XYZ file of C-alpha atoms in Angstrom:
304
model
C 5.708 9.628 -27.280
C 7.040 11.552 -30.260
C 4.977 13.192 -32.949
C 1.463 14.521 -32.719
C -1.614 12.608 -31.716
C -4.277 11.994 -34.374
C -7.674 12.874 -32.842
C -9.173 9.969 -34.817
C -6.895 7.413 -33.164
C -8.717 4.764 -31.119
C -7.251 3.553 -27.791
C -6.045 0.464 -29.659
C -4.282 2.628 -32.269
C -2.582 4.623 -29.509
C -1.383 1.458 -27.767
C 0.111 0.188 -31.028
C 1.850 3.521 -31.672
C 3.299 3.468 -28.149
C 4.511 -0.088 -28.735
C 6.149 0.834 -32.035
C 8.072 3.643 -30.329
C 8.841 1.927 -27.012
C 9.904 -1.480 -28.351
C 12.232 -1.023 -31.338
C 13.628 -4.300 -32.562
C 10.930 -6.448 -30.937
C 9.883 -9.305 -33.248
C 6.487 -8.607 -34.882
C 4.790 -11.564 -33.173
C 6.068 -10.396 -29.761
C 4.965 -6.824 -30.439
C 1.486 -8.103 -31.296
C 1.285 -10.195 -28.103
C 2.535 -7.302 -25.975
C -0.021 -5.005 -27.592
C -2.793 -7.484 -26.816
C -1.809 -7.491 -23.137
C -1.714 -3.700 -22.941
C -5.074 -3.415 -24.685
C -6.379 -5.982 -22.215
C -5.377 -3.731 -19.298
C -7.194 -0.757 -20.838
C -10.263 -2.879 -21.563
C -10.443 -4.279 -18.028
C -10.129 -0.774 -16.597
C -12.806 0.645 -18.898
C -15.153 -2.233 -17.999
C -14.735 -1.450 -14.293
C -12.866 -4.657 -13.486
C -11.451 -4.294 -9.941
C -7.681 -4.673 -9.944
C -7.675 -5.157 -6.152
C -10.038 -7.560 -4.388
C -10.286 -9.112 -0.936
C -9.733 -12.572 -2.431
C -6.518 -11.439 -4.120
C -5.247 -9.922 -0.879
C -6.078 -13.086 1.055
C -4.166 -15.084 -1.555
C -1.166 -12.730 -1.276
C -1.203 -12.977 2.515
C -1.308 -16.766 2.339
C 1.561 -16.964 -0.159
C 3.761 -14.549 1.810
C 3.226 -16.471 5.051
C 4.866 -19.553 3.510
C 7.381 -17.854 1.197
C 10.905 -19.327 1.230
C 13.267 -16.511 0.283
C 16.210 -18.926 0.081
C 14.663 -20.771 -2.876
C 16.363 -20.402 -6.264
C 14.677 -18.988 -8.170
C 12.441 -17.369 -5.556
C 9.040 -17.043 -7.200
C 5.403 -16.737 -6.174
C 2.291 -17.658 -8.132
C -0.443 -15.033 -7.740
C -3.543 -13.911 -9.591
C -3.131 -11.371 -12.361
C -5.574 -8.492 -12.763
C -7.442 -10.584 -15.350
C -7.861 -13.470 -12.899
C -5.276 -15.657 -14.635
C -2.310 -17.083 -12.691
C 0.993 -15.220 -12.962
C 4.432 -16.120 -11.643
C 6.293 -13.247 -10.004
C 9.987 -13.267 -9.132
C 11.101 -11.875 -5.774
C 13.797 -9.260 -6.271
C 17.025 -9.698 -4.312
C 19.371 -6.702 -4.369
C 21.998 -8.562 -2.341
C 22.914 -12.202 -1.571
C 20.309 -14.059 0.488
C 20.572 -13.791 4.277
C 18.451 -15.790 6.778
C 16.991 -12.646 8.387
C 15.577 -11.254 5.142
C 11.847 -10.615 4.870
C 9.522 -9.967 1.906
C 8.433 -6.454 0.965
C 5.225 -5.947 -0.973
C 4.912 -3.207 -3.579
C 2.038 -2.036 -5.740
C 1.701 -0.784 -9.316
C -1.135 1.761 -9.548
C -3.139 1.840 -12.766
C -1.227 4.860 -14.090
C 1.986 2.873 -13.789
C 0.500 -0.264 -15.322
C -0.666 1.554 -18.429
C 2.891 2.577 -19.294
C 4.624 0.435 -21.842
C 7.312 -1.807 -20.371
C 10.008 -2.625 -22.900
C 10.759 -6.331 -23.295
C 13.202 -7.429 -25.965
C 11.257 -10.667 -26.182
C 7.645 -11.051 -25.106
C 7.475 -14.381 -23.250
C 5.391 -15.652 -20.309
C 7.606 -13.805 -17.833
C 7.018 -10.531 -19.673
C 3.267 -11.133 -19.870
C 3.084 -11.979 -16.164
C 4.965 -8.789 -15.315
C 2.543 -6.697 -17.376
C -0.620 -8.339 -16.027
C 0.290 -8.229 -12.313
C 0.039 -5.072 -10.210
C 2.050 -6.557 -7.335
C 5.815 -6.345 -6.852
C 7.874 -8.393 -4.405
C 11.407 -7.942 -3.157
C 13.488 -9.152 -0.234
C 14.902 -6.724 2.319
C 17.140 -6.983 5.362
C 16.111 -5.612 8.776
C 17.914 -2.636 10.214
C 21.132 -3.378 12.033
C 20.651 -3.826 15.773
C 23.265 -1.105 16.273
C 20.912 1.377 14.566
C 17.836 0.480 16.620
C 16.624 2.280 19.727
C 14.853 0.332 22.463
C 11.271 0.731 23.663
C 12.326 2.858 26.645
C 13.768 5.472 24.281
C 10.633 5.586 22.135
C 8.365 5.677 25.191
C 9.947 9.008 26.149
C 9.952 10.340 22.578
C 6.321 9.388 21.946
C 5.228 11.073 25.170
C 7.004 14.244 24.015
C 5.330 13.977 20.602
C 1.866 13.672 22.159
C 2.498 16.774 24.273
C 3.911 18.621 21.272
C 0.986 17.624 19.059
C -1.465 19.018 21.611
C 0.204 22.434 21.157
C 0.507 22.161 17.369
C -1.780 24.462 15.295
C -2.724 21.390 13.208
C -4.047 19.638 16.310
C -7.604 20.938 15.866
C -7.934 19.833 12.227
C -9.041 16.274 13.071
C -11.643 17.717 15.448
C -13.109 19.965 12.751
C -13.166 17.068 10.279
C -14.972 14.696 12.618
C -17.436 17.383 13.710
C -18.761 17.432 10.130
C -19.229 13.665 9.887
C -21.691 11.097 11.165
C -19.680 9.003 13.612
C -22.387 6.728 14.973
C -21.675 3.791 12.653
C -17.888 3.705 13.066
C -16.623 0.536 14.747
C -12.875 0.696 14.017
C -10.008 2.870 12.798
C -7.391 1.533 10.370
C -4.215 3.517 9.672
C -1.766 3.156 6.787
C 1.658 4.712 6.309
C 2.187 6.208 9.775
C 5.749 4.851 9.472
C 8.058 3.236 11.996
C 9.532 5.475 14.694
C 13.085 4.659 13.571
C 12.555 6.588 10.339
C 12.458 9.740 12.479
C 16.138 9.215 13.286
C 16.910 10.246 9.702
C 14.963 13.511 9.898
C 14.868 16.633 12.042
C 11.056 16.493 11.911
C 9.588 13.666 14.001
C 6.926 12.837 11.414
C 6.232 9.261 12.458
C 5.797 10.192 16.109
C 3.469 13.060 15.120
C 1.475 10.824 12.746
C 0.801 8.370 15.565
C -0.046 11.213 17.953
C -2.585 12.515 15.413
C -4.116 9.051 14.996
C -4.400 8.740 18.764
C -6.177 12.121 18.867
C -8.729 10.885 16.322
C -9.300 7.657 18.255
C -9.801 9.453 21.558
C -12.238 11.941 20.042
C -14.247 9.148 18.438
C -14.423 7.271 21.715
C -15.487 10.419 23.575
C -18.203 11.275 21.062
C -19.609 7.769 20.568
C -19.183 6.589 24.174
C -17.886 3.237 22.970
C -14.502 1.569 22.608
C -13.262 1.816 19.016
C -10.163 -0.278 18.219
C -7.228 1.441 16.528
C -5.278 -0.629 13.980
C -2.121 0.331 12.115
C -0.520 -1.337 9.093
C 3.061 -0.562 8.138
C 5.425 -3.430 7.254
C 8.672 -1.936 8.665
C 7.514 -1.624 12.321
C 10.381 -2.624 14.629
C 9.919 -4.377 17.977
C 10.605 -1.255 20.048
C 7.977 0.754 18.185
C 5.386 -2.019 18.446
C 5.925 -2.378 22.182
C 5.407 1.359 22.768
C 2.326 1.538 20.538
C 0.523 -1.184 22.492
C 0.307 0.982 25.625
C -2.043 3.661 24.190
C -4.083 1.007 22.387
C -2.634 0.643 18.877
C -3.048 -2.838 17.401
C -0.205 -3.461 14.937
C -0.749 -5.926 12.099
C 2.089 -8.452 12.209
C 3.648 -11.260 10.167
C 2.131 -11.686 6.683
C -0.925 -9.695 7.822
C 1.203 -6.543 7.958
C 1.029 -6.265 4.150
C -2.665 -6.714 3.382
C -4.850 -7.351 6.444
C -5.636 -3.678 6.987
C -7.195 -3.487 3.523
C -9.090 -6.738 4.029
C -10.572 -5.421 7.291
C -11.971 -2.218 5.727
C -15.763 -2.103 5.668
C -18.512 0.512 5.619
C -18.064 1.115 9.375
C -14.367 2.001 9.185
C -12.505 5.281 9.526
C -9.355 5.102 7.384
C -6.269 7.258 7.912
C -3.598 7.098 5.211
C -0.466 9.218 5.606
C 2.475 8.739 3.245
C 1.495 5.150 2.476
C 3.450 3.498 -0.335
C 0.286 1.610 -1.313
C -2.351 3.247 -3.571
C -4.869 3.322 -0.718
C -7.582 5.305 -2.498
C -7.330 3.128 -5.610
C -7.618 -0.035 -3.514
C -10.614 1.304 -1.596
C -12.425 2.242 -4.822
C -12.077 -1.365 -6.023
C -13.601 -2.797 -2.832
C -17.331 -3.366 -2.413
C -17.406 -1.620 0.978
C -16.301 2.000 1.301
C -15.152 3.369 4.669
C -17.351 5.878 6.463
C -14.534 8.447 6.589
C -11.232 8.701 4.727
C -8.445 10.987 5.967
C -5.793 10.692 3.314
C -2.763 12.929 2.702
C -4.692 16.146 3.115
C -7.938 14.725 1.680
C -10.723 14.153 4.180
C -14.433 13.578 4.049
C -17.254 11.086 4.059
C -17.532 8.407 1.381
């Protein structure tokens, strides 16, 4: 935004100034409608309106389970952040192929509050502004680039041994020692990443992330003397990774549930681990009625 900010400007004045600068050439009536939508986002946020709810996630899961990516145009009707229906187009960056699958993206509040330039403000533009969900179609990795479960079984075993010798290994222990663990009934992980992403890096981050999650689960089970299920949500999990993860007790969310079910299952008795998740995990949790007992999130840990 060019120029200086007038300290007497109201939020509405600022939105209009941003619109004037970001949307040159937009017809006056479209600029007014776009401004109303942007002011609506600010108002909903200031009023504490949750942008993420369990009902919205259940609706998304239902729509994705029956989505036909071959349809032209490929669109989905969802709920906007104001509760009104919006129609969202599914992005295709290449011609449709039968093995394509949907990928869910999120727009955090900080992204939503930015002005999106539309030459003409129509229903499509309004729906884009008022929805914090993005959808696109992606193709699975080529079979030639995939390693089988036997390969990852060996690599994961090495990662577990290596994690036990890693100086960071004791951090989860020190975190849990400071927390009340008696009420925890499950662990839900986000963003641990599929093993195959480690093939592109010299650091086996995904393998180490899962080894760390397994350490947390084992310590919880030892301290509470009860079985605590360990769930993990990450849409790109390949078959080889999923097969290996079942052996030490990971439960992988699959099908349409792999996008949203982990969030839906969070309650006040949950320990949440979020590592490099593409979803705004903390923002989603804040909007939910139930907060997890413990959140370990990209270097942030503690009781909630």
